[in-house]
CSV table of C-alpha atoms in Angstrom, one decimal:
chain,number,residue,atom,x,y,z
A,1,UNK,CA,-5.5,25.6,32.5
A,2,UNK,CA,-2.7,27.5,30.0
A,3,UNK,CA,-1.1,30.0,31.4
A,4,UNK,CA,-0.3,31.2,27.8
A,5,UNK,CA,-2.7,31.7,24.9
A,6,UNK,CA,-3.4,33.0,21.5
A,7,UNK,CA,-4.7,36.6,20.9
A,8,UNK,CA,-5.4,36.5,17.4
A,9,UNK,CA,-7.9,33.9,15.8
A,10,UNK,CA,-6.3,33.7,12.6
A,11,UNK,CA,-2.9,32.7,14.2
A,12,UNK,CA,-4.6,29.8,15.9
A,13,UNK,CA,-6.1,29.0,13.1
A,14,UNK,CA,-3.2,28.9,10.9
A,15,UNK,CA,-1.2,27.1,13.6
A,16,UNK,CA,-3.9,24.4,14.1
A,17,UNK,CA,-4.1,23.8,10.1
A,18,UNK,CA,-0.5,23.7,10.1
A,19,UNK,CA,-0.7,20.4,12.0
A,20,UNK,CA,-3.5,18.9,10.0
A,21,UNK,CA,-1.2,17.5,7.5
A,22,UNK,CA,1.2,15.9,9.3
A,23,UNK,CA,-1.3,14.5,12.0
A,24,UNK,CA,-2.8,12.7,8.1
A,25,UNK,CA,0.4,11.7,7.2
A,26,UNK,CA,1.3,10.4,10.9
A,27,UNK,CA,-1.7,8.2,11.0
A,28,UNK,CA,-1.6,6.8,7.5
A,29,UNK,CA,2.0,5.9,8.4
A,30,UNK,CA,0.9,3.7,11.3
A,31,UNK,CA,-1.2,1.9,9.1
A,32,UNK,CA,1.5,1.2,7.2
A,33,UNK,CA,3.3,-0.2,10.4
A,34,UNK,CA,5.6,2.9,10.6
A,35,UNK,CA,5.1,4.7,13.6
A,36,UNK,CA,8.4,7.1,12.9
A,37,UNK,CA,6.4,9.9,11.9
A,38,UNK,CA,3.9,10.0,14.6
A,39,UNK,CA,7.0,10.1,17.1
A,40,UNK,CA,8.2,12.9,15.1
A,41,UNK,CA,4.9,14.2,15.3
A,42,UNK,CA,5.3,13.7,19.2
A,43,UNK,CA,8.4,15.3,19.8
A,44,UNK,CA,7.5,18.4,17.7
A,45,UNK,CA,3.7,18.8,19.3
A,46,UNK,CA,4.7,18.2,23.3
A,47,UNK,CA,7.1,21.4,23.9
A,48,UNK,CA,4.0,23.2,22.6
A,49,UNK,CA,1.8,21.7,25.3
A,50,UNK,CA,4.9,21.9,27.3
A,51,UNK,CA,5.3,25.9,26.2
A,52,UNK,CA,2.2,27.2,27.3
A,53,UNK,CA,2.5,25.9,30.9
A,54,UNK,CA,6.1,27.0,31.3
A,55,UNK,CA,6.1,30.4,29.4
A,56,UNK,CA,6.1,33.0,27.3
A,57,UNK,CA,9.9,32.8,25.3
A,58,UNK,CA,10.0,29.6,25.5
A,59,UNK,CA,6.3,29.3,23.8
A,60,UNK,CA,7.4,32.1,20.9
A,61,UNK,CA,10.7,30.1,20.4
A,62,UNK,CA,9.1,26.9,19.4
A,63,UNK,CA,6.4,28.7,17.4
A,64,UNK,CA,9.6,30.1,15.4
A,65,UNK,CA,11.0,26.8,15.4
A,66,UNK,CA,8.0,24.9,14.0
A,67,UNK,CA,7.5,27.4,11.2
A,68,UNK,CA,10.6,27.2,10.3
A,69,UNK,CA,10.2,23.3,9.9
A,70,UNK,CA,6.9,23.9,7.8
A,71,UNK,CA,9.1,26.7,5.3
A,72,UNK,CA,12.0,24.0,5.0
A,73,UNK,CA,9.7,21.1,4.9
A,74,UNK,CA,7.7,23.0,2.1
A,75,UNK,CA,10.4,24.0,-0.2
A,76,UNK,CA,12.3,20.8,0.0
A,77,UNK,CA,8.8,19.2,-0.9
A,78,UNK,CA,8.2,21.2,-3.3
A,79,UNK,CA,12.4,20.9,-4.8
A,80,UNK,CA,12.1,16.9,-4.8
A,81,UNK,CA,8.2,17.4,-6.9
A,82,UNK,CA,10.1,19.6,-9.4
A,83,UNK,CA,12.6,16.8,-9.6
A,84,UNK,CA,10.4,13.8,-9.9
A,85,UNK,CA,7.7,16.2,-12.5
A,86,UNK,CA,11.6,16.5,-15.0
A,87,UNK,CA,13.2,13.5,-14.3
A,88,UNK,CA,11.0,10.3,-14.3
A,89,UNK,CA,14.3,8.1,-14.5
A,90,UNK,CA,14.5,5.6,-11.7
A,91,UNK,CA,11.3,7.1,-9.7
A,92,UNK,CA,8.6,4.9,-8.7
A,93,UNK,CA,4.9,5.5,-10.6
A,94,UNK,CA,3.7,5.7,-6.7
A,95,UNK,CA,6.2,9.0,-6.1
A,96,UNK,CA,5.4,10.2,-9.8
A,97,UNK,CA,1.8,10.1,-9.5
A,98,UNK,CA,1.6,12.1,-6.5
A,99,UNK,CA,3.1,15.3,-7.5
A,100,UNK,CA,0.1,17.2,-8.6
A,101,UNK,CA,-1.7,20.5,-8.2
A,102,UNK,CA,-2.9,19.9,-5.3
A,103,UNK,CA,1.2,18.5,-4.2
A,104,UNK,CA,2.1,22.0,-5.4
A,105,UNK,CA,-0.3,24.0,-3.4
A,106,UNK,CA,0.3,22.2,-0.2
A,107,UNK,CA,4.2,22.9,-0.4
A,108,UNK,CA,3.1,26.2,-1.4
A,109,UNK,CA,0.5,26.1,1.2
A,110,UNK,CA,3.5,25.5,4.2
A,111,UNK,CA,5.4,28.3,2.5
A,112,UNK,CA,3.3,30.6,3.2
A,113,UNK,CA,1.6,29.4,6.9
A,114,UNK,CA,5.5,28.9,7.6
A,115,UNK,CA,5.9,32.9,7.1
A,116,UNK,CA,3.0,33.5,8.7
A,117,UNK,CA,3.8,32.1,11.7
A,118,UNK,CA,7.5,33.4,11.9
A,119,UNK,CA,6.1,36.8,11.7
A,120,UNK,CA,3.2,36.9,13.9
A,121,UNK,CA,4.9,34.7,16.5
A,122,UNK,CA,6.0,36.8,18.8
A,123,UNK,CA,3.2,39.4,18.5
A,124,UNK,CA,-0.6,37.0,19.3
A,125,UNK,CA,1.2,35.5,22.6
A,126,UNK,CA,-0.5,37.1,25.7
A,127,UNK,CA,-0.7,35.6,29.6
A,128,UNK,CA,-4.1,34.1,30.3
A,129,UNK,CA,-5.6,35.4,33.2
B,1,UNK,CA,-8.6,-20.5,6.1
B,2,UNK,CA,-9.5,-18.6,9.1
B,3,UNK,CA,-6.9,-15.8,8.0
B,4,UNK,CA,-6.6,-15.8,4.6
B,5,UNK,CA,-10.5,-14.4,4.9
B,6,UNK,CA,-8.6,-11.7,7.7
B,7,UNK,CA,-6.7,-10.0,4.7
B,8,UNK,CA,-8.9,-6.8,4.9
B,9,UNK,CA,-11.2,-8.6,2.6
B,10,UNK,CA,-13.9,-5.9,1.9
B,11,UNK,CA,-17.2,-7.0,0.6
B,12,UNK,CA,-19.0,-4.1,-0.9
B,13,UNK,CA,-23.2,-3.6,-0.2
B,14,UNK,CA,-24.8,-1.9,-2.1
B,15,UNK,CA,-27.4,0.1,0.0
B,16,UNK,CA,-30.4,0.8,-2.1
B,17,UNK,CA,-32.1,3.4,0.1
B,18,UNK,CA,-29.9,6.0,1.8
B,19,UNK,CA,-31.2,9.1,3.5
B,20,UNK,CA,-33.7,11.3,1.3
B,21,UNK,CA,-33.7,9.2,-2.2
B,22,UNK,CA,-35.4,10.4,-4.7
B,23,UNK,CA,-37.9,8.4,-6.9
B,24,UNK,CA,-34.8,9.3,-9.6
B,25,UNK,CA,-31.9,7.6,-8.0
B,26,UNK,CA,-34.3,4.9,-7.5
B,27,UNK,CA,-35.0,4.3,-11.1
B,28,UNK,CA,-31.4,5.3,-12.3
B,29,UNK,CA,-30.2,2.4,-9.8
B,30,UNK,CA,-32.8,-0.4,-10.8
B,31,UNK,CA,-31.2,1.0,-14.5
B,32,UNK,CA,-27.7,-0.1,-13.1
B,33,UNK,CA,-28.7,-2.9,-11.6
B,34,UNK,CA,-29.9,-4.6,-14.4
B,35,UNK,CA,-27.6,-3.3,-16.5
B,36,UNK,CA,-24.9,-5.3,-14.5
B,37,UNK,CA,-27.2,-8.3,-14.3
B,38,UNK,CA,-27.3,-8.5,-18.1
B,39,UNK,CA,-23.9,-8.1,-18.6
B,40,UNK,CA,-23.1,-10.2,-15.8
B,41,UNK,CA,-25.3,-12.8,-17.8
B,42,UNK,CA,-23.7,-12.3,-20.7
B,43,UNK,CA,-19.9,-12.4,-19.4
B,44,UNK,CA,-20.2,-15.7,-17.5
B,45,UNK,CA,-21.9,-17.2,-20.4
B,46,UNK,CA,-19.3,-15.5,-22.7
B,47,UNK,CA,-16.1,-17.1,-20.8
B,48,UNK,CA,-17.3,-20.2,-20.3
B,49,UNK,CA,-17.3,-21.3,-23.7
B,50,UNK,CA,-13.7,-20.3,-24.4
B,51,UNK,CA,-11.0,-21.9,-25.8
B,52,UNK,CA,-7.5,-21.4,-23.3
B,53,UNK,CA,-6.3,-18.8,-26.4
B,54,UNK,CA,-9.2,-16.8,-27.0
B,55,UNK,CA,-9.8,-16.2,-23.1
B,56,UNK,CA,-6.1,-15.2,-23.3
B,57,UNK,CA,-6.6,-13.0,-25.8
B,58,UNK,CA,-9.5,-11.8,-24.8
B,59,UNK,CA,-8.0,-10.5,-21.4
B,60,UNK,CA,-4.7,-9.4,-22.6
B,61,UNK,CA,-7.1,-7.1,-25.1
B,62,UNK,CA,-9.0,-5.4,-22.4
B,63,UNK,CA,-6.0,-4.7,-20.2
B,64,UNK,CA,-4.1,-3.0,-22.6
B,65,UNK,CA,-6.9,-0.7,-23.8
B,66,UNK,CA,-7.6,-2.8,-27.2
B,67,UNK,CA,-11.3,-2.4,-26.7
B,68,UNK,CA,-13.4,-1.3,-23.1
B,69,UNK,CA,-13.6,-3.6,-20.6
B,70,UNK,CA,-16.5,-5.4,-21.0
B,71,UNK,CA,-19.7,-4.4,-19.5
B,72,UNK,CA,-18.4,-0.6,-19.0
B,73,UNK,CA,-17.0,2.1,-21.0
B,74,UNK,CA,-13.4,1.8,-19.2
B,75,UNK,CA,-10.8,1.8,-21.7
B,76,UNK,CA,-7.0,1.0,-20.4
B,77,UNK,CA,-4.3,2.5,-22.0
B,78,UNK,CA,-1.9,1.6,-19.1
B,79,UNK,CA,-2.1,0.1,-15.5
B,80,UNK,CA,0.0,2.7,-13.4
B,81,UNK,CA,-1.9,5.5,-11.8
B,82,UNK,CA,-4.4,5.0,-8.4
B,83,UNK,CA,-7.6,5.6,-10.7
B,84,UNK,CA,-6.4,2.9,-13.6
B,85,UNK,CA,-5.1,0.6,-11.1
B,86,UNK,CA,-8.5,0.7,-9.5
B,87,UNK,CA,-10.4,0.0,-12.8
B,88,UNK,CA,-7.9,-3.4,-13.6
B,89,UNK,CA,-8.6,-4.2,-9.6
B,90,UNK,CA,-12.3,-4.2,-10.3
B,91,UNK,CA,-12.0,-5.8,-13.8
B,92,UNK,CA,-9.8,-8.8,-11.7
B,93,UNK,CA,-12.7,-9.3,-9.4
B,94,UNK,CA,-15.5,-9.3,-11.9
B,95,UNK,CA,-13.2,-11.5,-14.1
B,96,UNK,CA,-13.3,-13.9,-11.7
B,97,UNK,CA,-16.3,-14.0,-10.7
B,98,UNK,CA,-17.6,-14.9,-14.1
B,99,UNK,CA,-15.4,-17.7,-14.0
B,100,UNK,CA,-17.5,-18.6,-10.7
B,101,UNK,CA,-14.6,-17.6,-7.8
B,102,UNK,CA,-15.1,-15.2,-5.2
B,103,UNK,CA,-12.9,-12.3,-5.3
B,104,UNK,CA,-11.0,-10.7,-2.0
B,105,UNK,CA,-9.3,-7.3,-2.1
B,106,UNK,CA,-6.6,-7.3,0.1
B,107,UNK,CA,-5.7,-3.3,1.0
B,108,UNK,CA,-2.7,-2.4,2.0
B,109,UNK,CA,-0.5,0.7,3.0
B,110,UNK,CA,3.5,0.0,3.1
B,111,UNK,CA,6.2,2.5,3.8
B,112,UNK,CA,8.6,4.2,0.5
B,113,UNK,CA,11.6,1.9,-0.3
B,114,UNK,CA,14.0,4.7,0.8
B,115,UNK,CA,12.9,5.7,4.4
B,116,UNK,CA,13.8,9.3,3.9
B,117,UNK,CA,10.3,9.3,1.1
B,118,UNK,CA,8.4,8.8,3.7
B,119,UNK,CA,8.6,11.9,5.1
B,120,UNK,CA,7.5,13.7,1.8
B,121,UNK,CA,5.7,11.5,0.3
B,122,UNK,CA,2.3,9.8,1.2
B,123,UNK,CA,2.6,5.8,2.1
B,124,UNK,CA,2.6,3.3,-1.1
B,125,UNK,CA,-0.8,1.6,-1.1
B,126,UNK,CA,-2.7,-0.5,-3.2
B,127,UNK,CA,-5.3,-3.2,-3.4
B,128,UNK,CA,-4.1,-7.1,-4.2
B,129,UNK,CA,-6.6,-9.1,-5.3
B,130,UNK,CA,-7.1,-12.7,-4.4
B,131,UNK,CA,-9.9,-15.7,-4.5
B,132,UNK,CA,-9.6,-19.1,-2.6
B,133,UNK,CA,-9.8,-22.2,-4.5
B,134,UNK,CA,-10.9,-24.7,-1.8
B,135,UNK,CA,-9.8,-28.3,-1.7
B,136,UNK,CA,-11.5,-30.9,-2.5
B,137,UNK,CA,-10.4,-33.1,0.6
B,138,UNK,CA,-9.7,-32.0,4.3
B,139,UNK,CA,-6.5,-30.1,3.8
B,140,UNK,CA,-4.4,-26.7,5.2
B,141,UNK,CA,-2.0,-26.4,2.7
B,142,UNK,CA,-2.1,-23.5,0.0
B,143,UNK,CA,-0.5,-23.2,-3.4
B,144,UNK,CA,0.4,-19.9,-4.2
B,145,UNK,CA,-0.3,-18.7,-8.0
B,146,UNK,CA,0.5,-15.3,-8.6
B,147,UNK,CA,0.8,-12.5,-11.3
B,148,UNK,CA,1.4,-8.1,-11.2
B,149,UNK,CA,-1.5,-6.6,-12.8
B,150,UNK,CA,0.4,-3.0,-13.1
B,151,UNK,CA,2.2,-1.6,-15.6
B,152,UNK,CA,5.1,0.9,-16.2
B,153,UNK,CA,3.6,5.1,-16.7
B,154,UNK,CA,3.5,5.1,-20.5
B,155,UNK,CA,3.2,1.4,-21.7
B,156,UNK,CA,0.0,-0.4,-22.1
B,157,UNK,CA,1.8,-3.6,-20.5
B,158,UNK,CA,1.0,-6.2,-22.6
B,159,UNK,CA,4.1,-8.6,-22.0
B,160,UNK,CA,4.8,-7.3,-18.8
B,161,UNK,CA,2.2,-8.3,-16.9
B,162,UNK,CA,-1.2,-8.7,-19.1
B,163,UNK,CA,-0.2,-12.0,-20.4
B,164,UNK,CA,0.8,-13.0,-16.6
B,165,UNK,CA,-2.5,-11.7,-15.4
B,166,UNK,CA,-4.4,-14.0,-17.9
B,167,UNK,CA,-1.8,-17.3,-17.3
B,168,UNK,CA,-2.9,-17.6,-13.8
B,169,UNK,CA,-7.1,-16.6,-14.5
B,170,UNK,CA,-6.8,-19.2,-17.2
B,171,UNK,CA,-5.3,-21.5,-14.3
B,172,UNK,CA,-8.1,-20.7,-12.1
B,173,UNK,CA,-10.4,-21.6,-14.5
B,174,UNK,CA,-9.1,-24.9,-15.2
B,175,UNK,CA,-8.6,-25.3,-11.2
B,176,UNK,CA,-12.5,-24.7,-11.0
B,177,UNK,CA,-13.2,-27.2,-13.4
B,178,UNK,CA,-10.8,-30.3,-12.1
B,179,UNK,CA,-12.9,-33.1,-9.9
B,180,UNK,CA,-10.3,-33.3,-6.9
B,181,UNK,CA,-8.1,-30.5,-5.7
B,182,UNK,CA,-5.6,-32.0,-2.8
B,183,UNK,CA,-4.7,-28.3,-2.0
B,184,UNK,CA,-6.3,-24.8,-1.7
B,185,UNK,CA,-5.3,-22.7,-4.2
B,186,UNK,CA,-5.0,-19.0,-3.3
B,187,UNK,CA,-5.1,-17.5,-7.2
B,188,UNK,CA,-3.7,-13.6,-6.9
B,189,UNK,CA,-3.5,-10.9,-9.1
B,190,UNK,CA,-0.7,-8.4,-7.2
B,191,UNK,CA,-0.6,-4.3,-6.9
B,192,UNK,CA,2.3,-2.6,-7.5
B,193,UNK,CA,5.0,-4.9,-8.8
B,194,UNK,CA,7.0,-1.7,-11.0
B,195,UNK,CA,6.7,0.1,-7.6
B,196,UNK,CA,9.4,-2.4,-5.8
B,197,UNK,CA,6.9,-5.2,-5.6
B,198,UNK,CA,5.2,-3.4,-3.0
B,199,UNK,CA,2.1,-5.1,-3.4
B,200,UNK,CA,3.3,-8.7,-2.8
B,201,UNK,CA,5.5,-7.7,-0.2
B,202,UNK,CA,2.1,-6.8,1.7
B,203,UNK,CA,0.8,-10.1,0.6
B,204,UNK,CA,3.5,-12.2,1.8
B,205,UNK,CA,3.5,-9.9,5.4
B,206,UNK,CA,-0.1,-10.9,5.4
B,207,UNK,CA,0.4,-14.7,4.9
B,208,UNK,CA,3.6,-14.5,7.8
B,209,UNK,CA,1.3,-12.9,9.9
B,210,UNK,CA,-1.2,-15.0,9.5
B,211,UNK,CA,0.8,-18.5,9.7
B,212,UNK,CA,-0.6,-19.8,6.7
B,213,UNK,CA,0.7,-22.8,5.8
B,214,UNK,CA,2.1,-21.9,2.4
B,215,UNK,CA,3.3,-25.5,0.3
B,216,UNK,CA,4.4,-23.3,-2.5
B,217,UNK,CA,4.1,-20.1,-4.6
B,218,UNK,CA,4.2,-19.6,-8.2
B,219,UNK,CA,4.9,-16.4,-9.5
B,220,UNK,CA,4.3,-15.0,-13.1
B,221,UNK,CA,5.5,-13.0,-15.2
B,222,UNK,CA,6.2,-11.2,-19.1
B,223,UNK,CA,5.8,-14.6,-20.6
B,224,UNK,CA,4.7,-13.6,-24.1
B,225,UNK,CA,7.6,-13.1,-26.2
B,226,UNK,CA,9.6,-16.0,-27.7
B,227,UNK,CA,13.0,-14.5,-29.9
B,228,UNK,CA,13.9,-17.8,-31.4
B,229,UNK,CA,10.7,-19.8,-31.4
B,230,UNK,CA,12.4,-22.6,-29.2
B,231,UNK,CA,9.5,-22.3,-26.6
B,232,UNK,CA,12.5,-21.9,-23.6
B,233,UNK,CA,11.1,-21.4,-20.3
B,234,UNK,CA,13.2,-19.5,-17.7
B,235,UNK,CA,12.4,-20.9,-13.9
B,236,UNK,CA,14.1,-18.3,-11.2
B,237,UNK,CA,15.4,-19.6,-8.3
B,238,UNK,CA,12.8,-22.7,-7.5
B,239,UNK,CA,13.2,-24.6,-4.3
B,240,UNK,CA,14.7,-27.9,-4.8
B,241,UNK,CA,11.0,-29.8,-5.2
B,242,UNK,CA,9.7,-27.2,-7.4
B,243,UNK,CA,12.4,-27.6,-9.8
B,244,UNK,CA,12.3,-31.5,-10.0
B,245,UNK,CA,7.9,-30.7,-10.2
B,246,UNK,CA,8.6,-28.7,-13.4
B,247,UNK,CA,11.6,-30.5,-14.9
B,248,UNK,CA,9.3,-34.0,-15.0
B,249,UNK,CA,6.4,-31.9,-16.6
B,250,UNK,CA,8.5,-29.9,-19.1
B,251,UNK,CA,10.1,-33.3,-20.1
B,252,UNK,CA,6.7,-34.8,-20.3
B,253,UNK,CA,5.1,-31.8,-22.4
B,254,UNK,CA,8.7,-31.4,-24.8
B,255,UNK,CA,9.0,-27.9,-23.2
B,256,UNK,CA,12.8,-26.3,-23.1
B,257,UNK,CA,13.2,-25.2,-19.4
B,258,UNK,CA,16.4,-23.2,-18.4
B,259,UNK,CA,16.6,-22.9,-14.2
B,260,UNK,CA,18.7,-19.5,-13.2
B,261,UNK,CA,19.2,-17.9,-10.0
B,262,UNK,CA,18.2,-14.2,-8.9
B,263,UNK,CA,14.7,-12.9,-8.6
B,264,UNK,CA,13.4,-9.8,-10.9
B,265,UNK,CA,9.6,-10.0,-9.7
B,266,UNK,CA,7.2,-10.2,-7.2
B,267,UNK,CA,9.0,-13.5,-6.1
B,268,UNK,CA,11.3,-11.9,-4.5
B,269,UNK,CA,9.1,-11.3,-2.0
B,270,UNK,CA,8.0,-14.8,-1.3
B,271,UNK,CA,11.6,-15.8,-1.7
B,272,UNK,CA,12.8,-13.1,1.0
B,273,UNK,CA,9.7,-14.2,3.6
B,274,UNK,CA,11.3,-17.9,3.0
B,275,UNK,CA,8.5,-19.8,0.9
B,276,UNK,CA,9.2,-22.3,-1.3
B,277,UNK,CA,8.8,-20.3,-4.9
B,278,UNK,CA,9.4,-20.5,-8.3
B,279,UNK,CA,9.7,-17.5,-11.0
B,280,UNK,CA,8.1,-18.2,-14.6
B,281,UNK,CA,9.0,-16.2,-17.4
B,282,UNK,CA,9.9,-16.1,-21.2
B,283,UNK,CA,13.8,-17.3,-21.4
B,284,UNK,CA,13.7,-14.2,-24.3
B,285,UNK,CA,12.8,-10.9,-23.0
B,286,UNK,CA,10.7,-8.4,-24.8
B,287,UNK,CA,12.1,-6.1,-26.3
B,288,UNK,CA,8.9,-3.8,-25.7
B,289,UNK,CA,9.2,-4.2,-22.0
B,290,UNK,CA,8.4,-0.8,-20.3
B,291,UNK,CA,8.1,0.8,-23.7
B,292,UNK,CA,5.0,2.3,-25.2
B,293,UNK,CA,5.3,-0.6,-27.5
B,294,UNK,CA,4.4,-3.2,-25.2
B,295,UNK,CA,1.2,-3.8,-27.2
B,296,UNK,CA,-1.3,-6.8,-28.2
B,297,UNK,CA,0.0,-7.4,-31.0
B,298,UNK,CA,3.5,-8.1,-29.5
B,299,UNK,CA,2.3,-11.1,-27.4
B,300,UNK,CA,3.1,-14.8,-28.6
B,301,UNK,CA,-0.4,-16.2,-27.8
B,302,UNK,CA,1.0,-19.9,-28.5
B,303,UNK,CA,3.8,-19.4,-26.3
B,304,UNK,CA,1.5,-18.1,-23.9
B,305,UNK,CA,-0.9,-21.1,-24.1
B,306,UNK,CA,2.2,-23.8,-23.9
B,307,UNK,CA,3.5,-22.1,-20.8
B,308,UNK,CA,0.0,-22.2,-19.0
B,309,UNK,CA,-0.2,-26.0,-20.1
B,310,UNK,CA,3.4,-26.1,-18.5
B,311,UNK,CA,2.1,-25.0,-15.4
B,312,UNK,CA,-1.3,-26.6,-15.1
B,313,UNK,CA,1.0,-30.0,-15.5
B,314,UNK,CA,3.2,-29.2,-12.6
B,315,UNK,CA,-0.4,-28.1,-10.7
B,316,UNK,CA,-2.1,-31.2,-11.6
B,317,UNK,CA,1.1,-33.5,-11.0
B,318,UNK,CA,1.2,-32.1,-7.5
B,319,UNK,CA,-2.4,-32.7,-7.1
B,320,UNK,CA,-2.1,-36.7,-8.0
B,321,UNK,CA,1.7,-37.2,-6.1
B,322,UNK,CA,2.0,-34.5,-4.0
B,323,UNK,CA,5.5,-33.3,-3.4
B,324,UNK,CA,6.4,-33.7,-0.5
């Protein structure tokens, strides 16, 4: 049993969407035989299991750290499609065919959860009872 | 081949009744089928009455976007994006089906070539495409015959690798037809070559993996242009036997041969997993290579032709003395 938990819904919902991605990415990467993104995926995802046993500020620090992560993450995504959409020299068609809407709206997409999250982070924590 | 049939070989059913169908789908599918059985009927009766050139020709035409790929309304303009790539991989398999193999799709999913991709940027993956030519007597050893089927973003690929693609069907086709085959011949048409040769790289994974016993591999590619009509052949890096296999038959056939080192393709692959492999290509490159002007009308049909007699010879010499 947490000691720690989510008061707001949306929060938890945002935080548990923020994941999605990266859990996709993890597991299409160990199909590929590269299991270095699913142990990045680890090390990120156990001091939050970790955090809501051991408490509170530790919990709203990592919450602040991993959005942090997803607004970096999304704007250097989002910098490198801008670079590959101008500059096709030397790219691979694999790298240029994926930057798309929908490549633009997920960067856009961690942006914004990113902010989200490093706002409300401090605020939805509450002791479980 | 116990493993060879392990490459993720999918075989597609088509389920005719699924949950609630409505007497509409019904009729619409019977529609399709025999739509597909007609052309079907039409296609394998179609290629096997072609001459080496006009097969050629034919091929090199649909996958450049000339005219639709028979049977459906697909028109390629390029091979380079997931949704074209996936119309030439299906084209590959009923190709070669109508020349009566079975086709294998061999999926794969391979990490970026620069590590640091990998954490933007979804894995490279693609589908290889592969049939089986059994032997005609008890044997384990496979001959490798290989060619990309993409192209650059933004040029039809005719040269580079259309006329590859249709060298190594047209070798299948004569591999069907001859009465004794000493080895099994693994005929593949590769994803991803303009991508770092990603796709054979997965293929030649899958065959160290597996412990195939490979005797040799033979890779294709942009052999359709000729600069000073002297028919030169350029042979990358062969093994030692391979070399002396396709000297004897260019000396036999009056077919220039130059032997160089490096390796620009998808044998680099085979070369790097340590198979015994040979690159053939036009000694003159294209001057349309990766251009939009890589076009039909840019291939040298003839030289195309003498280069897949070149390499039937070396098959069929292999086939009578071995090489070992």
């Amino acid at each position: 049993m947490a000691r720690i938990r989510i008061s707001d819904s949306t929060f938890s919902l945002v935080l548990l969407f923020s994941f999605v991605p990266f859990m996709v990415k993890a597991v299409s990467y160990i199909e590929a035989g590269n299991y270095v993104p699913f142990l990045v995926m680890d090390i990120i995802g156990l001091p939050l299991i970790y955090g809501f046993y051991y408490g509170k500020a530790w919990t709203v620090n990592w919450l602040k750290t991993w959005a942090i992560i997803m607004i970096v993450f999304g704007a250097l995504r989002l910098a490198l499609g801008g670079l590959v959409m101008f500059s096709h020299v030397g790219i691979e068609a694999a790298i240029i065919n994926q930057v798309n809407l929908l490549f633009i709206a997920l960067c856009l997409g961690y942006i914004i959860g990113g902010i989200y999250l490093l706002r409300n982070a401090s605020r939805v924590l509450v002791l479980a009872d | 081949m116990v493993c060879i049939g392990l490459l993720n070989t999918k075989s597609k059913t088509v389920h005719l009744f699924k949950n609630n169908i409505s007497p509409f789908r019904i009729v619409r599918r019977l529609v399709i089928f025999l739509r597909f059985t007609f052309f079907s009927a039409l296609i394998i009766q179609g290629q096997e009455s072609l001459s080496t050139q006009e097969f050629q020709r034919k091929m090199v035409r649909e996958l450049t976007g000339g005219v639709p790929i028979q049977g459906t309304l697909d028109v390629l303009r390029e091979r380079s994006t997931p949704e074209q790539r996936r119309i030439t991989a299906n084209y590959l398999c009923r190709t070669l089906h109508s020349i009566g193999l079975a086709a294998n799709r061999h999926d794969y999913k391979m990490s970026n070539s620069f590590f640091l991709l990998d954490f933007f940027f979804a894995p490279m993956q693609g589908t290889n495409v592969y049939s089986i030519i059994p032997s005609t007597e008890p044997s384990e050893e496979y001959v490798v015959i290989g060619a990309h089927y993409d192209s650059e973003p933004g040029s039809p690929g005719a040269g580079d690798n259309a006329s590859g693609v249709a060298l190594v069907m047209e070798l299948g086709r004569r591999l069907t037809q001859m009465d004794s085959r000493k080895y099994k011949y693994v005929i593949a048409f590769f994803d991803q070559e303009e991508d770092d040769e990603v796709g054979s790289r997965a293929f030649a994974k899958k065959l160290m993996q597996c412990g195939i016993n490979v005797h040799s591999v033979h890779i294709v590619d942009v052999i359709a242009w000729d600069d000073n009509d002297d028919g030169m052949i350029e042979l990358q890096s062969p093994s030692k036997k391979l070399e002396q296999l396709y000297l004897n038959a260019g000396n036999q056939l009056k077919v220039l041969l130059k032997v160089v080192g490096g390796a620009s393709s998808d044998n680099l692959s085979f070369l790097e997993s340590g198979f015994e492999t040979v690159g053939v290509f036009s000694d003159d490159l294209t001057p349309h290579i990766h251009k939009p002007t890589d076009t039909y009308d840019t291939v040298d049909f003839d030289f195309l032709e003498r280069s897949t007699d070149l390499i039937a010879h070396v098959l069929k010499s292999m086939n009578v003395n071995g090489s070992n």
